[in-house]
Coordinates of C-alpha atoms in Angstrom, one line a residue:
M1 CA -47.6 -19.0 -6.0
S2 CA -44.3 -18.3 -4.3
K3 CA -41.5 -16.9 -6.4
Q4 CA -38.8 -18.1 -3.9
L5 CA -36.3 -20.2 -5.9
S6 CA -34.3 -23.2 -5.0
P7 CA -30.7 -23.4 -6.3
Q8 CA -31.7 -25.8 -9.0
Q9 CA -34.5 -23.5 -10.1
V10 CA -32.0 -20.7 -10.4
V11 CA -29.7 -22.8 -12.6
D12 CA -32.6 -23.9 -14.8
L13 CA -33.3 -20.3 -15.6
I14 CA -29.8 -19.7 -17.1
E15 CA -29.6 -20.5 -20.8
S16 CA -26.6 -21.7 -22.7
Q17 CA -24.2 -18.9 -23.6
A18 CA -26.0 -16.5 -21.3
D19 CA -24.8 -13.0 -20.5
I20 CA -25.6 -12.3 -16.8
I21 CA -25.4 -8.7 -15.5
V22 CA -24.3 -8.1 -11.9
P23 CA -24.3 -4.6 -10.3
I24 CA -21.5 -2.7 -8.7
A25 CA -20.4 -3.0 -5.1
N26 CA -23.1 -4.1 -2.6
G27 CA -25.5 -5.0 -5.4
E28 CA -23.3 -8.1 -5.9
P29 CA -25.4 -11.2 -4.9
I30 CA -23.3 -13.5 -2.8
Q31 CA -25.7 -16.4 -2.7
L32 CA -26.7 -16.3 -6.4
L33 CA -23.0 -16.3 -7.5
D34 CA -22.3 -19.2 -5.0
I35 CA -25.1 -21.1 -6.7
L36 CA -23.6 -20.5 -10.2
E37 CA -20.2 -21.6 -9.0
Q38 CA -21.6 -24.7 -7.3
H39 CA -23.5 -25.7 -10.3
A40 CA -21.0 -24.7 -12.9
Q41 CA -21.0 -28.2 -14.5
E42 CA -24.6 -27.6 -15.5
L43 CA -23.8 -24.3 -17.3
D44 CA -22.4 -23.7 -20.7
G45 CA -20.4 -20.6 -21.8
V46 CA -21.9 -18.2 -19.3
K47 CA -20.4 -14.7 -19.0
I48 CA -20.9 -12.6 -15.9
H49 CA -20.6 -8.8 -16.6
Q50 CA -19.7 -6.5 -13.7
M51 CA -18.0 -3.4 -12.5
L52 CA -16.0 -3.4 -9.3
A53 CA -16.4 -7.0 -8.0
L54 CA -16.0 -7.1 -4.2
R55 CA -15.1 -10.7 -3.7
D56 CA -12.4 -13.1 -4.9
R57 CA -14.1 -16.1 -6.7
A58 CA -13.0 -19.2 -8.6
Y59 CA -14.8 -18.0 -11.8
I60 CA -13.1 -14.6 -11.6
R61 CA -9.7 -16.4 -11.3
G62 CA -10.5 -18.4 -14.5
E63 CA -10.8 -21.7 -12.6
L64 CA -14.3 -22.6 -14.0
E65 CA -14.4 -23.0 -17.7
Q66 CA -18.2 -22.7 -17.9
L67 CA -18.2 -19.3 -16.2
R68 CA -16.2 -16.2 -17.4
H69 CA -15.9 -12.9 -15.7
V70 CA -16.0 -9.7 -17.8
S71 CA -14.9 -6.6 -16.0
Y72 CA -15.8 -3.0 -16.6
F73 CA -13.8 -1.6 -13.6
L74 CA -11.0 -3.5 -11.8
S75 CA -10.9 -4.0 -8.1
G76 CA -8.8 -5.9 -5.6
A77 CA -10.6 -9.1 -6.6
T78 CA -9.9 -8.7 -10.3
R79 CA -6.7 -6.6 -10.7
K80 CA -4.2 -9.5 -10.5
V81 CA -6.3 -11.8 -12.7
Y82 CA -6.5 -9.2 -15.4
Q83 CA -2.7 -8.7 -15.3
Q84 CA -2.4 -12.4 -15.7
A85 CA -4.6 -12.2 -18.9
K86 CA -7.3 -14.5 -17.5
M87 CA -10.2 -12.1 -17.9
D88 CA -11.5 -9.3 -20.1
L89 CA -11.7 -5.6 -19.3
V90 CA -14.0 -3.5 -21.4
P91 CA -13.3 0.3 -21.6
N92 CA -16.3 2.5 -20.9
N93 CA -17.5 5.8 -19.5
F94 CA -19.8 5.0 -16.6
H95 CA -22.9 6.8 -18.0
E96 CA -22.7 4.7 -21.2
M97 CA -22.8 1.3 -19.4
P98 CA -26.5 0.5 -20.0
R99 CA -26.2 1.3 -23.7
L100 CA -22.9 -0.6 -23.9
L101 CA -24.4 -3.7 -22.2
Q102 CA -27.4 -3.6 -24.6
K103 CA -25.2 -3.4 -27.6
A104 CA -22.5 -5.9 -26.6
T105 CA -24.4 -8.6 -24.6
K106 CA -27.6 -10.6 -24.9
M107 CA -28.8 -9.2 -21.5
S108 CA -30.0 -12.7 -20.6
M109 CA -30.5 -12.1 -16.9
I110 CA -29.8 -9.5 -14.2
M111 CA -28.9 -10.8 -10.7
T112 CA -28.9 -8.2 -7.9
V113 CA -29.3 -7.8 -4.1
A114 CA -32.6 -6.2 -3.0
S115 CA -34.2 -5.0 0.2
P116 CA -37.2 -7.1 1.4
M117 CA -40.6 -6.7 -0.4
D118 CA -42.9 -4.1 1.1
E119 CA -46.7 -4.4 1.6
H120 CA -47.3 -3.2 -2.0
G121 CA -45.1 -6.0 -3.5
Y122 CA -42.1 -3.8 -4.2
F123 CA -38.4 -4.5 -3.6
T124 CA -35.7 -1.8 -3.9
F125 CA -32.1 -2.1 -4.9
G126 CA -31.1 -0.2 -1.8
T127 CA -27.6 1.1 -2.2
Q128 CA -27.9 0.7 -6.0
A129 CA -29.4 2.0 -9.2
D130 CA -26.2 2.1 -11.3
Y131 CA -26.6 0.3 -14.7
V132 CA -29.2 -2.3 -13.7
A133 CA -32.1 0.0 -12.7
E134 CA -32.3 1.1 -16.4
F135 CA -33.7 -2.4 -17.3
I136 CA -36.5 -2.8 -14.8
G137 CA -39.5 -4.3 -16.7
K138 CA -37.3 -4.9 -19.8
V139 CA -34.9 -7.7 -18.8
P140 CA -35.4 -10.8 -16.5
F141 CA -34.3 -10.3 -12.9
I142 CA -33.5 -12.7 -10.1
L143 CA -33.2 -11.0 -6.7
E144 CA -31.2 -11.9 -3.7
V145 CA -33.2 -10.5 -0.8
N146 CA -31.1 -9.2 2.1
E147 CA -32.7 -7.7 5.2
H148 CA -29.6 -5.6 5.7
M149 CA -30.1 -3.8 2.4
P150 CA -31.7 -0.4 3.1
R151 CA -34.9 0.6 1.4
T152 CA -34.3 3.6 -0.8
F153 CA -36.3 5.9 -3.1
G154 CA -35.7 6.9 -6.7
R155 CA -35.9 4.7 -9.9
N156 CA -34.7 1.5 -8.3
Q157 CA -37.9 -0.2 -7.2
I158 CA -39.0 -3.4 -8.8
H159 CA -42.4 -5.2 -8.3
I160 CA -42.6 -8.9 -7.6
S161 CA -44.5 -9.3 -10.9
Q162 CA -41.4 -8.1 -12.8
I163 CA -39.0 -10.7 -11.5
E164 CA -38.3 -14.4 -12.3
G165 CA -37.9 -15.1 -8.7
Y166 CA -35.7 -14.6 -5.6
V167 CA -33.5 -16.3 -3.1
E168 CA -32.8 -15.1 0.5
H169 CA -29.4 -14.4 1.9
H170 CA -29.0 -12.0 4.9
A171 CA -25.6 -10.6 5.5
P172 CA -24.2 -7.2 6.6
L173 CA -23.2 -5.0 3.7
A174 CA -19.5 -4.5 2.7
E175 CA -18.1 -1.2 4.0
E176 CA -15.6 1.0 2.3
Q177 CA -12.1 1.0 3.9
V178 CA -10.7 4.5 3.7
G179 CA -7.5 5.6 5.3
E180 CA -7.2 8.4 7.8
I181 CA -7.3 11.9 6.4
S182 CA -3.7 13.1 6.3
D183 CA -2.2 16.6 6.5
M184 CA -1.4 16.2 2.8
D185 CA -5.1 15.5 2.1
M186 CA -6.1 18.6 4.1
K187 CA -3.7 20.8 2.2
I188 CA -5.1 19.6 -1.1
A189 CA -8.6 20.0 0.1
S190 CA -8.0 23.5 1.5
S191 CA -7.2 24.8 -2.0
I192 CA -10.5 23.6 -3.4
I193 CA -12.6 24.8 -0.4
G194 CA -12.0 28.4 -1.4
D195 CA -13.7 27.8 -4.7
I196 CA -16.8 26.2 -3.3
E197 CA -19.7 28.6 -2.7
N198 CA -22.9 28.4 -0.8
G199 CA -25.5 26.9 -3.0
D200 CA -23.1 24.9 -5.2
T201 CA -24.0 21.3 -6.1
L202 CA -21.2 18.7 -5.5
Q203 CA -20.0 15.6 -7.1
I204 CA -17.5 14.0 -4.8
G205 CA -15.4 11.0 -5.7
I206 CA -13.9 8.2 -3.6
G207 CA -10.8 8.6 -1.5
S208 CA -9.2 10.5 1.3
V209 CA -9.0 13.9 -0.5
P210 CA -12.7 14.0 -1.2
N211 CA -13.3 13.0 2.4
A212 CA -11.1 15.9 3.5
V213 CA -13.1 18.3 1.4
I214 CA -16.3 17.0 3.0
S215 CA -14.9 17.5 6.5
M216 CA -14.3 21.2 5.7
L217 CA -17.7 22.1 4.4
K218 CA -19.8 22.1 7.5
D219 CA -20.1 25.8 7.7
H220 CA -21.3 26.1 4.1
R221 CA -25.1 26.4 3.4
H222 CA -27.6 25.3 0.8
L223 CA -25.2 22.8 -0.8
G224 CA -26.6 20.1 -3.1
I225 CA -25.4 16.6 -4.0
H226 CA -25.4 15.1 -7.5
T227 CA -22.8 12.4 -7.5
E228 CA -22.2 8.9 -8.9
M229 CA -21.1 7.5 -5.5
L230 CA -22.7 8.7 -2.3
P231 CA -19.9 8.8 0.3
D232 CA -20.1 8.7 4.1
G233 CA -19.6 12.3 4.9
V234 CA -22.8 13.4 3.3
A235 CA -24.8 12.4 6.3
D236 CA -22.6 14.7 8.5
L237 CA -23.1 17.6 6.1
V238 CA -26.9 17.1 6.2
N239 CA -26.9 17.0 10.0
S240 CA -24.7 20.2 10.2
G241 CA -27.2 22.1 7.9
A242 CA -24.7 22.4 5.0
I243 CA -26.7 20.3 2.6
D244 CA -30.4 21.0 1.8
G245 CA -30.4 21.0 -2.0
T246 CA -32.7 24.0 -2.2
R247 CA -30.7 25.7 -4.9
K248 CA -30.3 22.7 -7.2
F249 CA -31.7 23.1 -10.7
T250 CA -32.6 19.4 -11.1
N251 CA -34.2 17.3 -8.3
P252 CA -34.3 20.3 -5.9
G253 CA -34.1 19.2 -2.3
K254 CA -32.9 15.7 -3.2
I255 CA -29.5 14.0 -2.7
V256 CA -29.0 12.3 -6.1
A257 CA -26.6 9.3 -6.6
T258 CA -26.4 6.2 -8.6
F259 CA -24.8 4.0 -5.9
A260 CA -23.8 4.4 -2.2
Y261 CA -20.7 2.9 -0.7
G262 CA -19.4 3.7 2.8
S263 CA -20.0 2.6 6.4
K264 CA -23.1 1.3 8.2
K265 CA -23.7 4.9 9.2
L266 CA -24.2 5.8 5.5
Y267 CA -26.5 2.8 5.0
D268 CA -28.6 3.8 8.0
F269 CA -28.8 7.3 6.7
I270 CA -30.2 6.4 3.3
D271 CA -32.6 3.7 4.7
G272 CA -36.1 5.0 4.3
N273 CA -34.8 8.6 3.7
P274 CA -37.0 10.3 1.1
A275 CA -34.4 13.0 0.5
V276 CA -32.1 10.5 -1.2
E277 CA -32.9 9.6 -4.8
M278 CA -31.0 6.6 -6.4
L279 CA -31.2 7.1 -10.2
P280 CA -29.8 5.1 -13.1
V281 CA -26.2 6.0 -14.1
S282 CA -27.5 6.9 -17.6
V283 CA -29.2 9.9 -15.8
V284 CA -26.8 10.8 -13.0
N285 CA -23.6 10.6 -15.1
D286 CA -24.9 11.9 -18.4
P287 CA -22.9 15.0 -19.1
R288 CA -26.0 16.6 -20.5
E289 CA -27.8 16.0 -17.2
I290 CA -24.8 17.2 -15.2
A291 CA -24.7 20.4 -17.1
K292 CA -28.2 21.3 -16.0
E293 CA -26.8 21.9 -12.6
R294 CA -25.4 25.3 -13.3
N295 CA -23.2 25.5 -10.2
I296 CA -21.8 22.0 -10.3
V297 CA -18.4 21.3 -8.7
S298 CA -16.7 18.0 -9.5
I299 CA -13.9 16.6 -7.3
N300 CA -12.0 13.5 -8.4
A301 CA -8.5 12.0 -8.3
T302 CA -5.7 10.8 -10.6
T303 CA -2.3 9.1 -10.4
E304 CA -0.2 11.3 -12.7
V305 CA -0.5 14.2 -15.1
D306 CA 1.8 15.3 -18.0
L307 CA 2.6 18.8 -19.0
Y308 CA -0.2 18.8 -21.5
G309 CA -2.6 18.3 -18.6
Q310 CA -3.5 14.7 -19.6
C311 CA -4.6 12.6 -16.6
A312 CA -3.8 8.9 -16.2
S313 CA -6.4 8.0 -13.6
E314 CA -6.8 4.2 -14.2
T315 CA -3.2 3.0 -14.5
V316 CA -0.4 3.0 -12.0
G317 CA 3.1 2.9 -13.5
G318 CA 1.7 1.8 -16.8
K319 CA -0.3 -1.1 -15.3
Y320 CA -4.1 -1.2 -15.2
Y321 CA -5.5 -0.5 -11.7
S322 CA -9.2 0.4 -12.2
S323 CA -10.9 1.9 -15.2
S324 CA -12.4 5.3 -16.3
G325 CA -15.5 5.2 -14.1
G326 CA -17.3 8.5 -14.2
Q327 CA -14.4 10.9 -14.2
V328 CA -14.8 11.9 -17.8
D329 CA -18.6 12.1 -17.5
F330 CA -18.2 14.8 -14.8
A331 CA -15.2 16.5 -16.5
R332 CA -17.4 17.0 -19.5
G333 CA -20.5 17.8 -17.6
V334 CA -19.0 20.6 -15.6
R335 CA -17.6 22.0 -18.9
F336 CA -21.1 22.4 -20.3
A337 CA -22.6 23.8 -17.0
E338 CA -23.0 27.5 -16.8
N339 CA -20.7 27.9 -13.7
G340 CA -19.2 24.4 -13.6
K341 CA -15.9 23.7 -12.0
G342 CA -13.9 20.5 -12.1
Y343 CA -11.0 19.5 -9.9
I344 CA -8.7 16.5 -10.3
C345 CA -6.5 16.0 -7.3
M346 CA -3.3 14.1 -6.4
P347 CA -0.3 14.5 -4.1
S348 CA 2.6 16.0 -5.9
T349 CA 4.9 12.9 -5.4
A350 CA 4.7 9.1 -5.3
K351 CA 7.0 6.4 -3.9
G352 CA 7.8 8.2 -0.7
G353 CA 8.6 11.4 -2.5
S354 CA 11.1 10.0 -4.9
L355 CA 8.9 10.3 -8.0
S356 CA 7.0 13.4 -9.3
R357 CA 3.4 12.8 -10.3
I358 CA 3.6 15.8 -12.7
K359 CA 5.8 14.6 -15.6
L360 CA 6.9 15.6 -19.0
N361 CA 5.4 12.4 -20.3
L362 CA 3.2 9.9 -18.6
A363 CA 4.8 6.6 -17.6
P364 CA 5.1 4.1 -20.5
Q365 CA 1.9 2.2 -21.2
S366 CA -0.2 4.6 -19.0
V367 CA -3.7 5.2 -20.3
V368 CA -5.1 8.7 -20.6
T369 CA -8.4 8.9 -18.8
T370 CA -9.3 12.6 -18.9
G371 CA -7.9 14.3 -21.9
K372 CA -6.3 17.7 -22.0
N373 CA -9.4 19.4 -23.5
D374 CA -11.6 18.1 -20.7
V375 CA -9.4 19.0 -17.7
D376 CA -10.3 22.1 -15.8
N377 CA -8.2 22.3 -12.7
I378 CA -5.3 20.1 -11.3
V379 CA -4.7 20.3 -7.6
T380 CA -1.8 19.2 -5.4
E381 CA -0.7 20.3 -1.9
Y382 CA 1.0 23.2 -3.6
G383 CA -2.1 24.7 -5.0
I384 CA -4.3 24.8 -8.1
A385 CA -3.2 24.8 -11.8
R386 CA -6.1 26.4 -13.7
L387 CA -5.8 24.9 -17.2
H388 CA -9.0 25.7 -19.0
G389 CA -8.5 28.1 -21.9
V390 CA -4.8 28.6 -21.6
S391 CA -2.0 27.7 -24.0
L392 CA 0.1 24.6 -23.8
A393 CA 3.1 26.7 -22.7
E394 CA 1.0 28.3 -19.9
R395 CA -0.3 24.9 -18.9
A396 CA 3.2 23.6 -18.5
K397 CA 4.2 26.6 -16.4
R398 CA 1.1 26.3 -14.1
L399 CA 1.6 22.6 -13.7
I400 CA 5.3 23.0 -12.8
S401 CA 4.3 25.6 -10.2
I402 CA 2.3 23.0 -8.3
A403 CA 4.9 20.2 -8.6
H404 CA 7.0 19.4 -5.6
P405 CA 9.8 22.1 -5.4
K406 CA 12.6 19.5 -5.7
F407 CA 11.3 18.5 -9.2
R408 CA 10.5 22.0 -10.6
E409 CA 13.9 22.8 -12.0
E410 CA 14.1 19.5 -13.8
L411 CA 10.6 19.9 -15.2
M412 CA 11.4 23.4 -16.4
F413 CA 14.5 22.2 -18.1
D414 CA 12.6 19.3 -19.8
A415 CA 9.8 21.6 -20.8
K416 CA 12.2 24.0 -22.6
K417 CA 14.2 21.2 -24.1
N418 CA 11.0 19.6 -25.6
G419 CA 9.4 22.8 -26.9
F420 CA 6.8 23.5 -24.3
L421 CA 8.5 26.8 -23.3
L422 CA 10.8 29.2 -25.1

């Protein structure tokens, strides 16, 4: 009996007041969500839970009363809608997402993109494991089979006996749009490179600075990867001989991630590649698991830092822009690791150089993502402020030393006036 579903059969599987879980990024099932929107009049009080939605949709904009979007990480498709108070945003640390969903939702159905079924009856989630792989065999799944989705290894395979059914929709995957690496990015990256040793295991976040770091690592050897998002440059580092994972303490020889997002070059690299392991975020981002990698190096970004060392990484000028993601997961994980090192990066200024990103106080209504106790190193183009284990007064001095020179005198005056310095 075929498990391929018609649109009406998909709708018939959705109960009243259902909580539907949709994965991050390219796990987002275009055709299945189209079906839900097209048949919205037949649905009742359905919530769709997702991090980082890729596409603008009527239900996200609040135009379909039967469907409501619940976000766990804002994107270009959801940012404006949230600011208009038309949708919910749930705070979270990425590694806790499976537990949070279990606690706060009915887990009625998971809808996800999958690679085509193999001769053994297995589909894979391809670029994904994230928070949905945790529930294979435990929660009903409907798949959207896409021949462009790579086949990958790890804990993201699902057998045809474990799904309610599937639809087919074949479309190229979305690709990350990253700007060119600037001189500023290279200056920031160059400060970090000196701290990365042969044999270290890396977590590399999204953005131009992490890409700059990757571009400068080709002469390193025996590097490992344990990262939430697998970025484009990893393929180049494997080809250059920099990455082999032989000195990792967990999953030796394997490139570990919970989702992959980049260009087609990256998707081709992971397709059928046994060296790549896609594992649930509850494993990859758990600080206790991260800490098992004794020589883990974490590289992430923020938007502003105060003189305590608090990082506002999910708001811009006091307005929500994204969410916490896995920054705190890795900030805490490297703290527990034997030789762990964490770097949070940013240019020293914003708004064309008119505003310092290092401030006495964060902008009003800004949200602290990574707290002062979890921050290890802050990096700008002027160097590294090493904050772990030093006093508040010393923190302020070190942070001021990597601020843009034109703001240092003012920051020093404000620090003294407000009791940071004698």
